[in-house]
Coordinates of C-alpha atoms in Angstrom, one line a residue:
Chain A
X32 CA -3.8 7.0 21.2
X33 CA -0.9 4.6 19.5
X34 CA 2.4 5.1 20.7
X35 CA 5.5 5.1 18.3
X36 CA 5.0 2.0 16.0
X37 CA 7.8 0.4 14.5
X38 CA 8.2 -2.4 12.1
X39 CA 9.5 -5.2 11.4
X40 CA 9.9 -6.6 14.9
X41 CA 12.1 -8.9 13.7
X42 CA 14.3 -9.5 10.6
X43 CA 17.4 -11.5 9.6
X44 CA 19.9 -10.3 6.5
X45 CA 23.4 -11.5 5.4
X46 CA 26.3 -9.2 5.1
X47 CA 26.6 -6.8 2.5
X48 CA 22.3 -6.4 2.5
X49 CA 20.8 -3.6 2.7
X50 CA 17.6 -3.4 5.5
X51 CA 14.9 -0.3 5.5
X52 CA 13.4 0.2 9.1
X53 CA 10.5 1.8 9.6
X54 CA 8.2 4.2 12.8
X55 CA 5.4 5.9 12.6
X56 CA 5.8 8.7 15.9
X57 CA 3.1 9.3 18.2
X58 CA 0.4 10.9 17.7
X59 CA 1.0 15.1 17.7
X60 CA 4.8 14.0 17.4
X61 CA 7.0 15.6 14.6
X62 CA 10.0 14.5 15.5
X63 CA 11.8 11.4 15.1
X64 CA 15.0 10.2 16.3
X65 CA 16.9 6.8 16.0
X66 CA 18.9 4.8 18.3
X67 CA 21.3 2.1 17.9
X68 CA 21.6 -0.9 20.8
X69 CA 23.8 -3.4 20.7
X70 CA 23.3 -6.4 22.9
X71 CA 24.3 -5.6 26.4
X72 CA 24.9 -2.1 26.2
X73 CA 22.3 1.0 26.2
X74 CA 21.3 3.1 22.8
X75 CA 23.4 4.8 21.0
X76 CA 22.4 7.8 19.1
X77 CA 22.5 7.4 15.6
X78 CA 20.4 11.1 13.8
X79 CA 17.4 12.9 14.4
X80 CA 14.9 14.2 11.7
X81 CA 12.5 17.1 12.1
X82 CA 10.6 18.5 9.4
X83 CA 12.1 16.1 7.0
X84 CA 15.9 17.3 7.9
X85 CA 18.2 15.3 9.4
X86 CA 19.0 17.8 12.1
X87 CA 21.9 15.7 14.5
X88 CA 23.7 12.8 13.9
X89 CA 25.9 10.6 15.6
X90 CA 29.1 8.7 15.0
X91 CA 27.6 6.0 12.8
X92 CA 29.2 6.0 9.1
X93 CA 27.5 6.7 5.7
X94 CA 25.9 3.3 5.4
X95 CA 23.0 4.2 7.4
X96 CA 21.1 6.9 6.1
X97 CA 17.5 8.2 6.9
X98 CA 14.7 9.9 5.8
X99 CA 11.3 11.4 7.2
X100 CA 8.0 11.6 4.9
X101 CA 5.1 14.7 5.3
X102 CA 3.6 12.4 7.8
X103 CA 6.5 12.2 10.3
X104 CA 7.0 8.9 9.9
X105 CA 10.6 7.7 9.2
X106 CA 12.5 5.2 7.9
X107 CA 15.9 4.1 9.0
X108 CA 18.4 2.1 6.1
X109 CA 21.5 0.6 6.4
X110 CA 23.9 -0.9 3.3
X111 CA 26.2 -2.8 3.0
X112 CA 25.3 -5.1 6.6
X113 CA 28.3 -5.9 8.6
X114 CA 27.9 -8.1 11.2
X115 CA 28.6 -5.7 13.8
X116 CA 25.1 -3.9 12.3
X117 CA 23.0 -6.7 14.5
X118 CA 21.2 -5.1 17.2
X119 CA 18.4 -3.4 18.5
X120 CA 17.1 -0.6 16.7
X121 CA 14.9 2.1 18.8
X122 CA 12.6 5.0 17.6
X123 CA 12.1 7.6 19.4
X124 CA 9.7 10.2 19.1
X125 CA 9.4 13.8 20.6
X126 CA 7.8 17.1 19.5
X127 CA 10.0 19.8 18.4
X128 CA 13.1 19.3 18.1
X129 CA 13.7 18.2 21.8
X130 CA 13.8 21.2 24.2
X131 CA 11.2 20.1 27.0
X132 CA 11.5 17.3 29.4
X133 CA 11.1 13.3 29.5
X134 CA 9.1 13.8 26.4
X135 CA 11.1 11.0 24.4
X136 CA 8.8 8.2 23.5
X137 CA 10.3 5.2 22.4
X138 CA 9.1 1.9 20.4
X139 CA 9.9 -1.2 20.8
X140 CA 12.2 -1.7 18.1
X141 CA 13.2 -3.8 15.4
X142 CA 15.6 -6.5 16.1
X143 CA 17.9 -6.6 13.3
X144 CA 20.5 -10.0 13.0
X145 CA 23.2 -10.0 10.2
X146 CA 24.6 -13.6 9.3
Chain B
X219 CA 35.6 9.6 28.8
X220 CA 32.2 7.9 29.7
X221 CA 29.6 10.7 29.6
X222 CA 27.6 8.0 32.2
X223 CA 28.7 5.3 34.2
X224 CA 26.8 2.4 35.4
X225 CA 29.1 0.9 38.1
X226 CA 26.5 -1.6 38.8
X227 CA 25.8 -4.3 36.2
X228 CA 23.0 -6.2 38.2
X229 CA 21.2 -5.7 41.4
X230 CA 18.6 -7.9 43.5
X231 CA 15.8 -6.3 45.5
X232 CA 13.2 -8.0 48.2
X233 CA 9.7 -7.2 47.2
X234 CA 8.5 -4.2 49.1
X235 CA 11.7 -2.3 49.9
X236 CA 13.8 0.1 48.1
X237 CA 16.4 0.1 46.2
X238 CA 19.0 2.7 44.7
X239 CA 20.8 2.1 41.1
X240 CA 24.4 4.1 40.5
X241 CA 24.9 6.6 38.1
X242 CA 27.7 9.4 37.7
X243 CA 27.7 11.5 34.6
X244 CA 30.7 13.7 33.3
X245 CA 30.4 17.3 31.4
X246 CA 31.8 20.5 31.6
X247 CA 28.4 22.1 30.4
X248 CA 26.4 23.8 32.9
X249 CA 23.4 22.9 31.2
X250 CA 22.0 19.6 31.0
X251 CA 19.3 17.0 31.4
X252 CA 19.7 13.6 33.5
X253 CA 17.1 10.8 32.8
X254 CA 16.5 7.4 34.3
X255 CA 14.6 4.5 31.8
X256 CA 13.3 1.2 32.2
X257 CA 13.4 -0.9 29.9
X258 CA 11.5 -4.6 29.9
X259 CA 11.9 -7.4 27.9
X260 CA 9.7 -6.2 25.2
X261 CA 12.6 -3.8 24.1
X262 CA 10.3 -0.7 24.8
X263 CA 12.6 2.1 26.6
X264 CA 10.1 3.9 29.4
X265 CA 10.6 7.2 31.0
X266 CA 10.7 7.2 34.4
X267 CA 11.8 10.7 35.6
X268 CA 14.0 13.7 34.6
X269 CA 16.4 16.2 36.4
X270 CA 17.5 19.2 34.8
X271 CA 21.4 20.8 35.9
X272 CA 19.4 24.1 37.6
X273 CA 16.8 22.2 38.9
X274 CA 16.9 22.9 42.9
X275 CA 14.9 20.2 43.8
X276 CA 15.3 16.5 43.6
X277 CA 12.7 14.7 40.9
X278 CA 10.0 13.0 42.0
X279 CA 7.5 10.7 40.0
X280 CA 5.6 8.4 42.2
X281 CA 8.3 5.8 43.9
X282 CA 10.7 6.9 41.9
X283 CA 13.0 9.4 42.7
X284 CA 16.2 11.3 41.7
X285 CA 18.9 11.5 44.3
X286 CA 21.2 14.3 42.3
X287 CA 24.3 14.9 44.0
X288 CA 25.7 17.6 41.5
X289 CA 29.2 18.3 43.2
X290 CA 29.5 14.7 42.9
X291 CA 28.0 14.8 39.2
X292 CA 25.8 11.7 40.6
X293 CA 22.4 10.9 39.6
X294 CA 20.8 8.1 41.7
X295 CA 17.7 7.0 40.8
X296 CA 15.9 5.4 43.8
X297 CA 12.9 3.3 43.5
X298 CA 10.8 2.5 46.8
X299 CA 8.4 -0.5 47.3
X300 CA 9.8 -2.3 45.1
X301 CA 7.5 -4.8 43.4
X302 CA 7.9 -7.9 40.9
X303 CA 7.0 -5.7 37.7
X304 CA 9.9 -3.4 38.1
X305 CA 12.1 -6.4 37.4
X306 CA 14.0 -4.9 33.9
X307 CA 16.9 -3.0 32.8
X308 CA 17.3 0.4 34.1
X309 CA 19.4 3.3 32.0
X310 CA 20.6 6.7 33.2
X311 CA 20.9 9.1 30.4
X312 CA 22.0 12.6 30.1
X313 CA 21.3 16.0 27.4
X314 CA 23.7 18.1 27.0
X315 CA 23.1 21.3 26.9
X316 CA 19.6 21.2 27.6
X317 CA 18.1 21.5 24.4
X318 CA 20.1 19.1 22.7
X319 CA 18.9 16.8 20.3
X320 CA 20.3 13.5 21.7
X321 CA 21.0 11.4 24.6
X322 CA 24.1 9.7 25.7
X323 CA 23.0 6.2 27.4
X324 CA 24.8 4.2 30.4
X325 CA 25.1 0.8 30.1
X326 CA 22.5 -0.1 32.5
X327 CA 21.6 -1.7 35.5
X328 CA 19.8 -5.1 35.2
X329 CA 17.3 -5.4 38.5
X330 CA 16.0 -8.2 39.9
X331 CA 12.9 -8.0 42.3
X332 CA 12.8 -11.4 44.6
X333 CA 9.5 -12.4 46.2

């Protein structure tokens, strides 16, 4: 049973790119969050998608926009890179829309560096 | 304000014993969810255990467990034998209400485990 995928591991960009991130939830998962960590400080929530809504989001700006597919797999983009965009970025996956218990399931996230 | 506080930036453990990582949360919502992760070098955040606001028992999962103090809005997490794999960073979360969508992260705990 594969856990939340997510890919790339790795990428480098220059300001003012634009990246695409991409997870694939767990299996029997329909709901995909994503989260935001910069170095030395925990996640920060950036939106949640469920049946291919974006259903919450935080207090990240327009640049970084979302979308989930049929599947339940999502993709997370950012324009216009800043440097301050460099971090960790986490998928998390649940089922529903995130009532029940400890049933987050994260990746291991794509580590994104602007130059 | 801080919705979690992680007083404790990093903490060294003998092999074998326990330990206890800090956390105190702040809402004015009666209903809510506290969470402790792990999260190794590999980026992957791991669920560890859960307490919900009405819960009358203190959370359990194996040598983990919850110390919640909720006069004190304080949500220990206590881990007992410690051993050389639980060397990582540790994050308290918290849901608010409940059946919210996202989670509000501490800035973590980085512990060391010392043969």
């Amino acid at each position: 049973d594969a856990g939340v995928t997510q890919s790339p591991t790795h990428l480098i960009k220059t300001r003012g790119q634009q990246v695409t991130l991409r997870c694939s939830p767990k299996s029997g998962h329909d709901t995909v969050s994503w989260y935001q960590q910069a170095l030395g400080q925990g996640p920060q929530f950036i939106f949640q998608y469920y049946e291919e809504e974006e259903r919450q989001r935080g207090n990240f700006p327009d640049r970084f926009s979302g979308h989930q597919f049929p599947n339940y797999s999502s993709e997370l983009n950012v324009n216009a890179l800043l440097l301050g965009d460099s971090a960790l970025y986490l998928c998390a996956s649940s089922s529903g829309t995130g009532r029940n218990t400890g049933e987050l399931f994260f990746g291991e996230g794509s580590r994104l560096t602007v130059l | 304000a801080q919705k979690i506080t992680q007083t404790q930036p990093g903490m060294f453990v003998q092999e074998k014993e326990a330990v206890t990582l800090d956390c105190t949360y702040d809402t004015s919502d009666p209903s809510y969810g506290l969470f402790w992760y792990k999260q190794p070098s590999s980026g992957e955040m791991i669920f560890l255990i859960y307490q919900g606001s009405y819960d009358q028992q203190n959370a359990t999962e194996g040598r983990y467990s919850l110390n919640f103090q909720k006069a004190r809005k304080s949500a220990n997490l206590v881990i007992s034998a410690s051993q050389l794999g639980d060397s990582a960073m540790y994050f308290c979360a918290m849901r608010e209400p409940t059946g919210a969508n996202n989670l509000f992260f501490g800035t973590g705990t980085r512990l060391t485990v010392i043969p």
